[in-house]
Short mmCIF file of C-alpha atoms in Angstrom, two decimals:
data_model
loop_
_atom_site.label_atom_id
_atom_site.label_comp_id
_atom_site.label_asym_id
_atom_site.label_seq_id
_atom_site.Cartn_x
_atom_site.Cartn_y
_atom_site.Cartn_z
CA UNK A 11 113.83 70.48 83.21
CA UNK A 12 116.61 73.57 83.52
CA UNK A 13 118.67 72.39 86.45
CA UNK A 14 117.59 75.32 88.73
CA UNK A 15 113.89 74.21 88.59
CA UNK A 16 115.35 71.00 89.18
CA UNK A 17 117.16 72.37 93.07
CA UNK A 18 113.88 74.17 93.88
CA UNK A 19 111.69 70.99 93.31
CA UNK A 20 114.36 68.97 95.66
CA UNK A 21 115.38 71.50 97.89
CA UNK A 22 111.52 71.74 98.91
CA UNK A 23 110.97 68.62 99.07
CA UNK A 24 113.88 68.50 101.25
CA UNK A 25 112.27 70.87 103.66
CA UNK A 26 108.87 69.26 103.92
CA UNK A 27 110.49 66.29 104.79
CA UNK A 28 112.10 68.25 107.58
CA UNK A 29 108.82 69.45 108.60
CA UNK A 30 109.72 72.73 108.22
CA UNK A 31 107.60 74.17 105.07
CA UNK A 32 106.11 77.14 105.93
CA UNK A 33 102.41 77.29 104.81
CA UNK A 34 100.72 81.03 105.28
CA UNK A 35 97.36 80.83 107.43
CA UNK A 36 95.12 83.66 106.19
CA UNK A 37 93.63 85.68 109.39
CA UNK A 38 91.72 88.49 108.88
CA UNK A 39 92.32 91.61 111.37
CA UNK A 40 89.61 92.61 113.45
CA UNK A 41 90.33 96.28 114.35
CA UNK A 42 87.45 96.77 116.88
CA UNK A 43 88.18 93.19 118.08
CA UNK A 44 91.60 92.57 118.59
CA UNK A 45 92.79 90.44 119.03
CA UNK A 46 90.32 88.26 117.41
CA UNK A 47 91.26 87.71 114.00
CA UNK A 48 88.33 86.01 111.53
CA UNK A 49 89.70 83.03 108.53
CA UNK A 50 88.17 82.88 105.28
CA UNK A 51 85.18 81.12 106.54
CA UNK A 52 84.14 83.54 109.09
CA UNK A 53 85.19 81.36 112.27
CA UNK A 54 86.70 84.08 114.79
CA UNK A 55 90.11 83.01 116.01
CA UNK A 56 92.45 84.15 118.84
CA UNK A 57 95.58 85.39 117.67
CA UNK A 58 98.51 84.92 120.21
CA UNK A 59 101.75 85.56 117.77
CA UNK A 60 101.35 89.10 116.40
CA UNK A 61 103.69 91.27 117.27
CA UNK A 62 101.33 94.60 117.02
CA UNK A 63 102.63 94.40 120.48
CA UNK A 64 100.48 97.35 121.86
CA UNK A 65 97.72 96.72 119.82
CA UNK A 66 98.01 100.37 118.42
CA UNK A 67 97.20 99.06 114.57
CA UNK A 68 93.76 99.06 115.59
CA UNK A 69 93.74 102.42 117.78
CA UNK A 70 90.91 104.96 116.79
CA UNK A 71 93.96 107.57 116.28
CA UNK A 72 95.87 105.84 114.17
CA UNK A 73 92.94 104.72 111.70
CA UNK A 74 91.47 108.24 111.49
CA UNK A 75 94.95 109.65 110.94
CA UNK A 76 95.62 107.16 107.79
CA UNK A 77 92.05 108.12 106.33
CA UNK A 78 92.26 111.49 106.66
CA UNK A 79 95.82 111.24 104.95
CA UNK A 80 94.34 109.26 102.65
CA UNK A 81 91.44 111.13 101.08
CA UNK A 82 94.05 114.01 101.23
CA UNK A 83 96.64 112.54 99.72
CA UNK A 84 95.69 109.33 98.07
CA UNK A 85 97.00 105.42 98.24
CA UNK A 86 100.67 105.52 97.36
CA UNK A 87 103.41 107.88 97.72
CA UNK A 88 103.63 108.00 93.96
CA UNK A 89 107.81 107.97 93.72
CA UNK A 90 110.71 107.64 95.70
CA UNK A 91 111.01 110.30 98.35
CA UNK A 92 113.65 112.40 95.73
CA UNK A 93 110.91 111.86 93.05
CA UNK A 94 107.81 113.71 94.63
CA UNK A 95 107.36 110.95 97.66
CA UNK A 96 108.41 113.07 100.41
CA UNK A 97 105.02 114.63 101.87
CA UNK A 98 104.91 116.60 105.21
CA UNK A 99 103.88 113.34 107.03
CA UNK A 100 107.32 112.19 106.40
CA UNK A 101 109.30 115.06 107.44
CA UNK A 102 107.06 115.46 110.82
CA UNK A 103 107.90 111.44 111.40
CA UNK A 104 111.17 111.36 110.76
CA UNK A 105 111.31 114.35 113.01
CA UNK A 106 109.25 112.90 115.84
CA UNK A 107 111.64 109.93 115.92
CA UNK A 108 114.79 111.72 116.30
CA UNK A 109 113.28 113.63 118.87
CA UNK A 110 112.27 109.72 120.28
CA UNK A 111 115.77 108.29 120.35
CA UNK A 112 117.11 111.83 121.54
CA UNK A 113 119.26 112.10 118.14
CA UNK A 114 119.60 114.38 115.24
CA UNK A 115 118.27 113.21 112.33
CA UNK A 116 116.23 110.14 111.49
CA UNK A 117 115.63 108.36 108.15
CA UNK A 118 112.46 106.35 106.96
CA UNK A 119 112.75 103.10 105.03
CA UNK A 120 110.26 100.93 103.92
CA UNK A 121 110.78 97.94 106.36
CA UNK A 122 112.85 97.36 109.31
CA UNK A 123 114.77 94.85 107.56
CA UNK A 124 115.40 97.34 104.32
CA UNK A 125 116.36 99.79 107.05
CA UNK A 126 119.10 97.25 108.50
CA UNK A 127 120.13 95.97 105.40
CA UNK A 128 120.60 99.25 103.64
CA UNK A 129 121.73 100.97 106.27
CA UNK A 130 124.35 98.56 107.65
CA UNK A 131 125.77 97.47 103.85
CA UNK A 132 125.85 101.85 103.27
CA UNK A 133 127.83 102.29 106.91
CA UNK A 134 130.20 99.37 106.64
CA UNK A 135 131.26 99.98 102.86
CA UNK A 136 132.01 103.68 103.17
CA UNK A 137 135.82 103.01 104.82
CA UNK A 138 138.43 100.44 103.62
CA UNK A 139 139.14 97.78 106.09
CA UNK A 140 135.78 98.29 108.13
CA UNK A 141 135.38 95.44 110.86
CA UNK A 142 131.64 94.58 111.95
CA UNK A 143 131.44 92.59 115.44
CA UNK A 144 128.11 91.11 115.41
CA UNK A 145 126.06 88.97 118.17
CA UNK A 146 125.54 85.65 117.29
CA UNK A 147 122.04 85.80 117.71
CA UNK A 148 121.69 89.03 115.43
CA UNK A 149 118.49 89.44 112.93
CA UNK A 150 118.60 87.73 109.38
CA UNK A 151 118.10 91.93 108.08
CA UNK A 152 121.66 92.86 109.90
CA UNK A 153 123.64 89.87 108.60
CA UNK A 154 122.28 90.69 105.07
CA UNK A 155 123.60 94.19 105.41
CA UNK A 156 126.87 92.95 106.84
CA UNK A 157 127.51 90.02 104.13
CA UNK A 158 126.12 92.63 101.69
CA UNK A 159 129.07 95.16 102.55
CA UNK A 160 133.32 94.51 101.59
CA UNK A 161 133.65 94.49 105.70
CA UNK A 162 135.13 91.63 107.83
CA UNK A 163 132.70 90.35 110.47
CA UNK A 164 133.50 88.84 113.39
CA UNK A 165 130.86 87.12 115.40
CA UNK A 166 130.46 87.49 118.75
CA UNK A 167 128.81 84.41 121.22
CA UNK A 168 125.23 85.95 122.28
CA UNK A 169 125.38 88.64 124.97
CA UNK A 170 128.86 87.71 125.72
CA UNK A 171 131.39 90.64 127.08
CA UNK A 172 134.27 88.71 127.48
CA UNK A 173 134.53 87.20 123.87
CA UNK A 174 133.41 90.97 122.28
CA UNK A 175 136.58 92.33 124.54
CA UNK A 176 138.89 89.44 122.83
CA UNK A 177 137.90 90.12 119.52
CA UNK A 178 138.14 93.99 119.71
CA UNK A 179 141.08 93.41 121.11
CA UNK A 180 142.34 91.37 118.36
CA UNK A 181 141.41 93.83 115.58
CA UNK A 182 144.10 96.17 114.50
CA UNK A 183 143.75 99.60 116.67
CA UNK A 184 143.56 101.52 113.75
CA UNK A 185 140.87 99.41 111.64
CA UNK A 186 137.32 101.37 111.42
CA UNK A 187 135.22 99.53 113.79
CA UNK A 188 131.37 98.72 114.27
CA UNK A 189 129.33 97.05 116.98
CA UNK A 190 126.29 95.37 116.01
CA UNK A 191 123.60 94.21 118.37
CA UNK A 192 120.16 94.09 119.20
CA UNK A 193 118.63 95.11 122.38
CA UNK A 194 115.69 92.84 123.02
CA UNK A 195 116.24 89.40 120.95
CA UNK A 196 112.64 88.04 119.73
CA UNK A 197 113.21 84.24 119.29
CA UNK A 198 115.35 84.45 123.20
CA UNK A 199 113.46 86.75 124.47
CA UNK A 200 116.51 88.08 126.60
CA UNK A 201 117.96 91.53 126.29
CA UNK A 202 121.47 92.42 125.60
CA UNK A 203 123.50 94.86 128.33
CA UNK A 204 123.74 98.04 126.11
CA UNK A 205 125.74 99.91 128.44
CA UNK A 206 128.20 97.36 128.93
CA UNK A 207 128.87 96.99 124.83
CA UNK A 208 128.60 100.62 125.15
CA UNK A 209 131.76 100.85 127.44
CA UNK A 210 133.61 97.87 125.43
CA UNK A 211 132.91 100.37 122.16
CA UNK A 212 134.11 103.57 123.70
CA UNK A 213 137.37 101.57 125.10
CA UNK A 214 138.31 100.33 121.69
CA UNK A 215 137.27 103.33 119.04
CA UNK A 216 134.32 101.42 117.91
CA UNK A 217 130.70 102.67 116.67
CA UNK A 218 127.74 100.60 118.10
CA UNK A 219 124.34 99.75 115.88
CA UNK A 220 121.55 99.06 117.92
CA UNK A 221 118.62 97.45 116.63
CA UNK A 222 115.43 98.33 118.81
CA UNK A 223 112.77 96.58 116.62
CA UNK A 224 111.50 94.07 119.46
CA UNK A 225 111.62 97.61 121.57
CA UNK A 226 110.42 100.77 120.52
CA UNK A 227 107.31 101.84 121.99
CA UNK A 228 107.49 99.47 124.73
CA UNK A 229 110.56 100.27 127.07
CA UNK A 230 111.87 103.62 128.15
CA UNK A 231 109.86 106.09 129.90
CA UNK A 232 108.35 107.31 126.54
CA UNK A 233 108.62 104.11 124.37
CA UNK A 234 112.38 104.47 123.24
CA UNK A 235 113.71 101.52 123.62
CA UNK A 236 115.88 99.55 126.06
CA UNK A 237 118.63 102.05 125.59
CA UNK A 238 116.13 104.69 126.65
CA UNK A 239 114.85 102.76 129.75
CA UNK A 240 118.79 101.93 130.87
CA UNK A 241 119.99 105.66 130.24
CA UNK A 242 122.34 104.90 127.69
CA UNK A 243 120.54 105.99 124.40
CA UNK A 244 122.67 109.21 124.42
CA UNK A 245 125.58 106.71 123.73
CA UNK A 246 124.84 104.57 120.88
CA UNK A 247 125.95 106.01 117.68
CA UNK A 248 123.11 104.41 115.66
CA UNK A 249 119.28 103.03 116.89
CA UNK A 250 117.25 101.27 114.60
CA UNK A 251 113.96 100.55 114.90
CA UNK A 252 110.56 100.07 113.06
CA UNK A 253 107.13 101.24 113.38
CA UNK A 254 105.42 97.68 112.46
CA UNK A 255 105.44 96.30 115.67
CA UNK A 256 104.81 98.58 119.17
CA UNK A 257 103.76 100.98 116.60
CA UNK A 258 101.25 98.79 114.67
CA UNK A 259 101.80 100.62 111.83
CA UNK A 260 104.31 99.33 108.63
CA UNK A 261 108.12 101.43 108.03
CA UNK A 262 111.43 100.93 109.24
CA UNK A 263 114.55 103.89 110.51
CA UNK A 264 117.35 104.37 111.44
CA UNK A 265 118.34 107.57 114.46
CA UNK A 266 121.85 109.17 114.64
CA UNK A 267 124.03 111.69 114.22
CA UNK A 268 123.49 114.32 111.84
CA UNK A 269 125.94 114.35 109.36
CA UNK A 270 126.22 109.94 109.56
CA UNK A 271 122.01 110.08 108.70
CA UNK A 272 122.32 112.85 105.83
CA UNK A 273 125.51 110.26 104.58
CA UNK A 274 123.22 107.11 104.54
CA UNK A 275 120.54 108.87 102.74
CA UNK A 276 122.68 110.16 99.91
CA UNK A 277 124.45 106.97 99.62
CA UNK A 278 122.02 103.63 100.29
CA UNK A 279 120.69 102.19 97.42
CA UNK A 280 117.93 100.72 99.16
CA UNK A 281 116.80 103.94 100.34
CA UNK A 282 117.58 106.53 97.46
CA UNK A 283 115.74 103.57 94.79
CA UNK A 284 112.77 102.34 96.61
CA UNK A 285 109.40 104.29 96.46
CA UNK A 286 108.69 105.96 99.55
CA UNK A 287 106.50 104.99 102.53
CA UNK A 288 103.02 105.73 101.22
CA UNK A 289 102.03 109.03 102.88
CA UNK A 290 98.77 107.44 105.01
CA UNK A 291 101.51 104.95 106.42
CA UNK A 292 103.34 107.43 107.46
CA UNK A 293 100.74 109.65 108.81
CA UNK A 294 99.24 106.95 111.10
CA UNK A 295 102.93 105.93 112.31
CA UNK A 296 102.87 109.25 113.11
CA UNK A 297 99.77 109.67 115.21
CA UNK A 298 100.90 106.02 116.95
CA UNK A 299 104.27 107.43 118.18
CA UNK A 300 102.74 110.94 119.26
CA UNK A 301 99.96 108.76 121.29
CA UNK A 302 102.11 106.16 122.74
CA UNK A 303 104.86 108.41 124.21
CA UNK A 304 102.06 109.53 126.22
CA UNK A 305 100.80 106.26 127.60
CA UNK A 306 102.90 105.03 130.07
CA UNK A 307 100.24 102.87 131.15
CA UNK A 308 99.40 101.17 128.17
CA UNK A 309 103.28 99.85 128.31
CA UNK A 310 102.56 98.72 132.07
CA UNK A 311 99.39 96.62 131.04
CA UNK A 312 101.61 94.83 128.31
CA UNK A 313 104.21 93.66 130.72
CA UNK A 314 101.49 92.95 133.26
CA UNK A 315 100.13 90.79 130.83
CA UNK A 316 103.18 89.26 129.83
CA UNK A 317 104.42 88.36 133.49
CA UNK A 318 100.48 87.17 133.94
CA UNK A 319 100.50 84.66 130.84
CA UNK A 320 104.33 83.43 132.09
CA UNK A 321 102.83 82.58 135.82
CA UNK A 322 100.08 80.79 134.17
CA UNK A 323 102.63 78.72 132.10
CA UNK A 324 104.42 78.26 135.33
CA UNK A 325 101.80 77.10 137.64
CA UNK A 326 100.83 74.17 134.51
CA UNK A 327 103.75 72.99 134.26
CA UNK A 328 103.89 74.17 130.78
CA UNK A 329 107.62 73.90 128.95
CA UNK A 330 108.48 78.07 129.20
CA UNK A 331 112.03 79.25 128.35
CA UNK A 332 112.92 81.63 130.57
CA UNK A 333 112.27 85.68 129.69
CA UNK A 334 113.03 88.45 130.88
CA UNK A 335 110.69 90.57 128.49
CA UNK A 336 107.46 91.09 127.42
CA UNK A 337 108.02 87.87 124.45
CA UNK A 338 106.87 84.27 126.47
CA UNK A 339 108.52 81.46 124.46
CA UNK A 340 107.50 77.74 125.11
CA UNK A 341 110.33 74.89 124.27
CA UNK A 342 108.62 72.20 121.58
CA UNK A 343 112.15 71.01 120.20
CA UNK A 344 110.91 69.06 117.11
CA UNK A 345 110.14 70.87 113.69
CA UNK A 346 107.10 68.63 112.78
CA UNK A 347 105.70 68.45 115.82
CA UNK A 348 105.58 72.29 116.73
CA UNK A 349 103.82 72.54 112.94
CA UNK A 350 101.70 70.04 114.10
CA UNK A 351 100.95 71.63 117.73
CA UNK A 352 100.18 74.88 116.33
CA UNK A 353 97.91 73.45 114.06
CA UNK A 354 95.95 71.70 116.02
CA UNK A 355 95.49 74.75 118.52
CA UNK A 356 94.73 76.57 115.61
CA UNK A 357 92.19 73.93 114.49
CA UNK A 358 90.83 72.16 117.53
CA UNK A 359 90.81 75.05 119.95
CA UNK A 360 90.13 78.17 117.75
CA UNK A 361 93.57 79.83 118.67
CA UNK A 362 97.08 80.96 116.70
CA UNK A 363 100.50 80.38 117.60
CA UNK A 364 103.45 80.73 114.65
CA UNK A 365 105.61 77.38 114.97
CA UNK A 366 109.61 78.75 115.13
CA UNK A 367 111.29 76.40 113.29
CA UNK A 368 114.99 76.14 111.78
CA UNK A 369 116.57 78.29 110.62
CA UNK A 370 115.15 81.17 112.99
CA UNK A 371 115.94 78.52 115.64
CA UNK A 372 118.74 76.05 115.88
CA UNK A 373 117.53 72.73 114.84
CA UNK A 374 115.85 71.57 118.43
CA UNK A 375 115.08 74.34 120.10
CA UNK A 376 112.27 74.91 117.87
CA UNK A 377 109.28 76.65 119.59
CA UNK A 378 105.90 77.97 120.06
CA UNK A 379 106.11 82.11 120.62
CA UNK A 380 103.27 84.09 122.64
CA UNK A 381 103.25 87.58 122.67
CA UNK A 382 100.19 88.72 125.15
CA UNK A 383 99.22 92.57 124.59
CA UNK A 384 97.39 94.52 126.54
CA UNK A 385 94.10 93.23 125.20
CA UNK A 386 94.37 89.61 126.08
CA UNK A 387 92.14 88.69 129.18
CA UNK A 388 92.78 86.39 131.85
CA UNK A 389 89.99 84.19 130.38
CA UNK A 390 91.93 84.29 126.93
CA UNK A 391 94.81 83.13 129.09
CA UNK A 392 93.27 80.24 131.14
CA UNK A 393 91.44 79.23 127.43
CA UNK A 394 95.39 78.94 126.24
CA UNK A 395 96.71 76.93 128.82
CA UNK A 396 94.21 74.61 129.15
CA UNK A 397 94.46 73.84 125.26
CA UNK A 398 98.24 73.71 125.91
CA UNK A 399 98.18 70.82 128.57
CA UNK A 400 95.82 69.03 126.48
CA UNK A 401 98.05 69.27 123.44
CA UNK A 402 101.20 68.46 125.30
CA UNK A 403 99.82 66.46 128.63
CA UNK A 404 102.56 63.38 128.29
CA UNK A 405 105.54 66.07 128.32
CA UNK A 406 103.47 68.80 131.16
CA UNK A 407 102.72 64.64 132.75
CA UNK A 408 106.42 63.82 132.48
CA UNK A 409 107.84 67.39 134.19
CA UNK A 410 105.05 66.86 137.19
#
């Protein structure tokens, strides 16, 4: 056996005994019927992790406007978007978003995480001596693009002024200098003060990265983000986002300046060598983002929901750690046993919840995460807690 078949066979084996393998469940989308998802076997099953936070992936709009793109255009963009995979759907989304975010210029990318990682790696690698300050707490797609670059990083504790202010004070005046951050973190479900970092930024000459993925669509008068809904979107250099989750659709970007965008787009690697969003994708994530700036009151039902589904946790008794968006996260603390809860609810009751488990959580905090859109009743809701108490009665027991 060649010794590196030899790691993989231990190194799983090593992480089943954790209880932390990762085993795919196959659900079937239901557009008309979200969110009700069908398995292989035709049983219908309610879906309670997907982060089609809106439930736009399954919006008349955004279907007709991939089919008609489409029959017009095909499957697949055919090239990268320098090699015949720029179409006008492209150009009119990339538009629309900078026009979202109140910037210049955006730039598509094929994921959110490409968009981070390419982006970030591109930024930070462009000036000798570049420092990143990063939240502790920041996605796995932003520290590839940092660890991917020559910079320093520095990590920041999560959310935490004080310790961003020592380390930028630390940092040699002159050293080019980048904040990176999220705005609404998807594990915590907490949201980061943007116009505080803002004012730590502007006080020591550094640029600040936002990354709205968790956001966009959902906050902000129009679906721009956290930054949009605090007033401060005019002063972040850089907003990232993606169009896979409030948007339902698949595609990640980044929104800035002019002349920074046009630099990242002649320079990333993961951008100027990847074939381009297929023009239907980009078409639909169009039509989403034109609709949902409009509906301010499809964001209000989605926090309605969420505050609705975090009462009902409340009033059982039900382990919930504490949110202050629209994500409701409920404490397990044991890898196995949240693989085994969510199976079970998944099996016994009819209903789907992804186990977090290390490393997207430290090693017991590991949770169940519920993201309620705006189609989940309140008899979907009563359906999930009652499963919940049954599944954990001796710990809801115990808290009573």
């Amino acid at each position: 056996m060649h010794p590196f078949h030899d790691l993989c066979r231990r190194a799983l084996a090593d992480i089943r005994a954790q209880g932390r393998y990762r085993e795919f469940t196959p659900l079937g989308k239901q557009a008309e019927r979200f969110p009700l998802y069908r398995r292989p076997d035709g049983t219908e099953i309610l879906v309670w992790s997907s982060n089609d936070y809106l439930a736009m992936g399954g919006h008349p709009v955004v279907i007709e406007a991939a089919c008609d793109a489409a029959r017009a255009m095909g499957a697949g963009a055919g090239g990268t978007r320098n090699i015949g995979g720029t179409s006008p759907a492209h150009d009119a989304l990339e538009a629309e978003l900078a026009d979202l975010h109140g910037k210049d210029r955006a730039l598509l990318f094929t994921s959110g995480f490409v968009s981070n990682q390419a982006g970030l790696s591109t930024i930070l690698n462009s000036l000798p001596g570049f420092i990143a300050f990063s939240d502790a707490k920041n996605h796995a797609s932003m520290i590839a693009g940092i660890k991917g670059s020559k910079a320093e990083c520095r990590i920041f504790r999560h959310n935490d002024l004080a310790h961003l202010e020592q380390l930028l004070a630390a940092a040699p005046a002159a050293a080019p200098k980048l904040v990176v951050f999220e705005s609404v973190y998807s594990m915590d479900a907490d949201i980061s003060p943007i116009g505080a970092i803002c004012d730590l930024a502007e006080r020591y000459g550094a640029m600040t990265y936002l990354d709205e993925v968790h956001a966009v669509g959902m906050y902000g008068p129009q679906g721009g983000g956290v930054a949009e809904r605090d007033g401060v979107a005019g002063r972040v250099d850089l907003i990232e986002g993606t169009l896979a989750k409030g948007f339902g659709c698949h595609g990640g970007y980044i929104a800035g300046d002019e002349t920074v965008i046009d630099y990242i787009r002649s320079c990333a690697p993961g951008f100027i060598f990847t074939t381009s969003l297929p023009p239907m994708v980009a078409a639909a994530a169009l039509a989403s983002v034109r609709h949902v700036r409009g509906d301010a009151a499809r964001r209000a039902k989605l926090f309605e929901r969420a505050e609705a589904l975090k009462a009902r946790f409340d009033a059982a008794g039900l382990p919930r750690i504490a949110s202050v968006s629209h994500i409701v996260p409920l404490h397990v603390g044991e890898a196995a046993r949240c693989k085994e809860i969510s199976r079970r609810l998944l099996d016994e009751f009819g209903m789907y919840a992804t186990p977090i488990n290390y490393p997207t959580v430290p090693r017991g905090e590991e949770r169940l995460r519920f993201t309620p859109t705006p189609l989940h009743t309140d008899a979907m809701m009563e359906r999930l807690v009652a499963a919940l108490v049954a599944l954990l009665r001796p710990e809801v027991r115990a808290a009573a």
